[in-house]
Each structure stands twice: as structure tokens, then as C-alpha cells.
mmCIF file of C-alpha atoms in Angstrom:
data_model
loop_
_atom_site.group_PDB
_atom_site.id
_atom_site.type_symbol
_atom_site.label_atom_id
_atom_site.label_comp_id
_atom_site.label_asym_id
_atom_site.label_seq_id
_atom_site.Cartn_x
_atom_site.Cartn_y
_atom_site.Cartn_z
ATOM 1 C CA MET A 1 -0.094 -78.376 -149.645
ATOM 2 C CA GLY A 2 -3.157 -79.199 -147.596
ATOM 3 C CA ILE A 3 -5.605 -77.538 -145.081
ATOM 4 C CA ILE A 4 -6.444 -78.887 -141.445
ATOM 5 C CA LYS A 5 -9.450 -77.015 -139.722
ATOM 6 C CA VAL A 6 -10.593 -77.104 -136.190
ATOM 7 C CA GLU A 7 -14.146 -75.947 -136.423
ATOM 8 C CA ASN A 8 -16.509 -74.697 -133.555
ATOM 9 C CA ILE A 9 -14.276 -74.738 -130.588
ATOM 10 C CA ARG A 10 -16.510 -73.423 -127.831
ATOM 11 C CA VAL A 11 -15.209 -71.152 -125.162
ATOM 12 C CA PHE A 12 -16.435 -69.276 -122.194
ATOM 13 C CA ALA A 13 -13.889 -66.141 -121.973
ATOM 14 C CA ASN A 14 -13.836 -62.600 -120.631
ATOM 15 C CA HIS A 15 -12.944 -60.342 -123.760
ATOM 16 C CA GLY A 16 -14.731 -56.883 -124.497
ATOM 17 C CA CYS A 17 -14.319 -53.015 -124.004
ATOM 18 C CA LEU A 18 -17.122 -52.845 -121.360
ATOM 19 C CA LYS A 19 -16.406 -53.740 -117.572
ATOM 20 C CA GLU A 20 -19.509 -55.859 -117.279
ATOM 21 C CA GLU A 21 -17.990 -58.058 -120.303
ATOM 22 C CA THR A 22 -14.713 -58.789 -118.673
ATOM 23 C CA LYS A 23 -16.422 -59.327 -115.298
ATOM 24 C CA ILE A 24 -19.290 -61.814 -116.452
ATOM 25 C CA GLY A 25 -17.977 -63.200 -119.666
ATOM 26 C CA SER A 26 -19.505 -64.663 -122.532
ATOM 27 C CA ASP A 27 -19.592 -67.529 -125.178
ATOM 28 C CA TYR A 28 -17.151 -67.539 -128.060
ATOM 29 C CA ARG A 29 -16.643 -69.830 -131.159
ATOM 30 C CA VAL A 30 -13.408 -70.198 -132.954
ATOM 31 C CA ASP A 31 -12.413 -71.898 -136.139
ATOM 32 C CA LEU A 32 -9.110 -72.346 -136.982
ATOM 33 C CA GLU A 33 -7.552 -73.292 -140.397
ATOM 34 C CA VAL A 34 -4.170 -73.833 -141.281
ATOM 35 C CA GLU A 35 -2.236 -74.732 -144.553
ATOM 36 C CA ALA A 36 0.881 -77.142 -144.255
ATOM 37 C CA ASP A 37 2.391 -79.665 -146.545
ATOM 38 C CA LEU A 38 0.640 -82.819 -145.836
ATOM 39 C CA LYS A 39 2.160 -85.322 -148.339
ATOM 40 C CA LYS A 40 4.705 -86.814 -145.908
ATOM 41 C CA SER A 41 2.093 -87.644 -143.230
ATOM 42 C CA ALA A 42 -0.410 -89.128 -145.375
ATOM 43 C CA LYS A 43 2.653 -91.467 -146.492
ATOM 44 C CA SER A 44 3.935 -92.143 -143.079
ATOM 45 C CA ASP A 45 0.909 -92.058 -140.903
ATOM 46 C CA ALA A 46 2.765 -90.645 -138.198
ATOM 47 C CA LEU A 47 1.787 -87.855 -135.878
ATOM 48 C CA LYS A 48 5.087 -86.483 -136.152
ATOM 49 C CA ASP A 49 4.771 -85.589 -139.760
ATOM 50 C CA THR A 50 1.755 -83.457 -139.363
ATOM 51 C CA VAL A 51 0.130 -80.610 -137.472
ATOM 52 C CA ASP A 52 -1.208 -81.692 -134.243
ATOM 53 C CA TYR A 53 -4.751 -80.581 -133.753
ATOM 54 C CA VAL A 54 -4.516 -81.448 -130.048
ATOM 55 C CA LEU A 55 -1.974 -78.838 -130.029
ATOM 56 C CA LEU A 56 -4.081 -76.119 -132.092
ATOM 57 C CA ASN A 57 -7.141 -76.679 -129.792
ATOM 58 C CA LYS A 58 -4.715 -75.972 -126.531
ATOM 59 C CA ILE A 59 -3.363 -72.938 -128.019
ATOM 60 C CA VAL A 60 -6.857 -71.504 -128.919
ATOM 61 C CA ARG A 61 -7.934 -72.411 -125.249
ATOM 62 C CA GLU A 62 -5.309 -70.836 -123.483
ATOM 63 C CA GLU A 63 -5.121 -67.372 -125.656
ATOM 64 C CA MET A 64 -8.963 -67.159 -125.198
ATOM 65 C CA GLY A 65 -8.293 -67.350 -121.755
ATOM 66 C CA ARG A 66 -6.283 -64.225 -121.674
ATOM 67 C CA PRO A 67 -8.400 -61.209 -121.412
ATOM 68 C CA SER A 68 -8.519 -58.825 -124.469
ATOM 69 C CA LYS A 69 -10.871 -55.850 -125.223
ATOM 70 C CA LEU A 70 -10.704 -56.457 -128.814
ATOM 71 C CA LEU A 71 -11.215 -59.865 -130.727
ATOM 72 C CA GLU A 72 -8.564 -58.929 -133.114
ATOM 73 C CA THR A 73 -6.173 -58.865 -130.214
ATOM 74 C CA VAL A 74 -7.052 -62.511 -129.104
ATOM 75 C CA ALA A 75 -6.883 -63.667 -132.861
ATOM 76 C CA LEU A 76 -3.283 -62.189 -133.328
ATOM 77 C CA TYR A 77 -2.023 -64.068 -130.146
ATOM 78 C CA ILE A 78 -3.471 -67.241 -131.908
ATOM 79 C CA LEU A 79 -2.090 -66.605 -135.036
ATOM 80 C CA ASP A 80 1.438 -65.968 -133.646
ATOM 81 C CA ARG A 81 1.410 -68.777 -131.385
ATOM 82 C CA VAL A 82 0.361 -71.122 -134.116
ATOM 83 C CA LEU A 83 3.119 -70.165 -136.412
ATOM 84 C CA ASN A 84 5.677 -70.300 -133.316
ATOM 85 C CA GLU A 85 4.847 -73.807 -132.264
ATOM 86 C CA SER A 86 3.711 -75.623 -135.354
ATOM 87 C CA GLU A 87 6.710 -75.419 -137.738
ATOM 88 C CA MET A 88 4.953 -77.254 -140.483
ATOM 89 C CA THR A 89 2.049 -74.725 -140.910
ATOM 90 C CA GLN A 90 2.573 -72.083 -143.568
ATOM 91 C CA LYS A 91 -0.486 -70.007 -143.077
ATOM 92 C CA VAL A 92 -2.981 -69.751 -140.451
ATOM 93 C CA THR A 93 -6.611 -68.105 -140.478
ATOM 94 C CA VAL A 94 -8.524 -68.024 -137.552
ATOM 95 C CA TRP A 95 -12.238 -66.785 -136.832
ATOM 96 C CA VAL A 96 -13.342 -65.427 -133.508
ATOM 97 C CA SER A 97 -16.905 -65.296 -132.825
ATOM 98 C CA LYS A 98 -18.575 -63.387 -130.087
ATOM 99 C CA ILE A 99 -22.089 -65.216 -129.275
ATOM 100 C CA ASN A 100 -25.074 -62.969 -128.484
ATOM 101 C CA PRO A 101 -22.886 -59.697 -128.369
ATOM 102 C CA PRO A 102 -24.128 -57.039 -126.398
ATOM 103 C CA ILE A 103 -24.803 -54.407 -129.144
ATOM 104 C CA GLY A 104 -28.425 -53.574 -128.766
ATOM 105 C CA GLY A 105 -30.146 -55.896 -131.182
ATOM 106 C CA ASP A 106 -31.090 -59.502 -132.167
ATOM 107 C CA VAL A 107 -27.466 -60.519 -133.561
ATOM 108 C CA GLU A 108 -26.434 -64.163 -133.350
ATOM 109 C CA MET A 109 -22.817 -63.431 -133.029
ATOM 110 C CA VAL A 110 -19.773 -60.826 -134.283
ATOM 111 C CA THR A 111 -17.013 -62.521 -136.060
ATOM 112 C CA ILE A 112 -13.422 -61.414 -137.056
ATOM 113 C CA LYS A 113 -11.404 -63.223 -139.496
ATOM 114 C CA MET A 114 -7.568 -62.655 -139.564
ATOM 115 C CA SER A 115 -4.761 -64.735 -141.395
ATOM 116 C CA LYS A 116 -0.862 -64.585 -140.999
ATOM 117 C CA GLU A 117 1.616 -66.482 -143.165
ATOM 118 C CA ARG A 118 5.206 -67.800 -142.162
ATOM 119 C CA LYS A 119 7.858 -65.456 -143.731
ATOM 120 C CA ILE A 120 10.278 -66.956 -145.497
#
């Protein structure tokens, strides 16, 4: 088993419970980690034998573009799509961070972390 990480995917999106958040939008950071058997790709040196991180980035960007009230909701969309579209992925973990959240304090970011495993 091996791990592929796509880190610090920066996107501008319109998530939030407040009307202003969905109108104005804000900056987000997404980190993604997938677990898969990487032995075959290590030997073959072929993209078809591994998890394509271009696909992972595409999934994150598309799902972040779909407005949600909660970060948990967008995280679940990302988890489900990665497992549906990347057959090699056995487990996926996503961190979704809202940069400078409007919570009335000096807070750099708020992050949620969720994981999901492929059912056998």
C-alpha cells in the first residue's frame, strides 16, 4: 500500500451559512490523501497503473465550485467522487480549510478532516 498526497490546492469558492459568504465567496485550501497499491506502477512506470493526481485535482476543483453551506458536505462530495472515479483508491482523506473565516476573531483558518474507505 502507498500514499499519494495532493497538498495545498488553493481555490476561491462560495461556501457558507451566511448569505454574504455565498455571494462574496472566500479562499479555501484543500489537501487530499489517497491510499492505493502502488507496487505495480512503481515497476511499470505507467500512468494507467496508478492514481492520477491530475484527476484528483480536477475533482477537488469541480466539487469546490458547487456551493454548500457546510465544509462537511463539500468534503463528502469529494470523498465520494474520488472513490467512484479512481478504482485503485482504497481510502481517501480530505482536509477542507476556510481561510480567514468570518467568526469574529483573529483565526487563520478553520479545517475539517474526513475520510472514507472503499467497501469490499
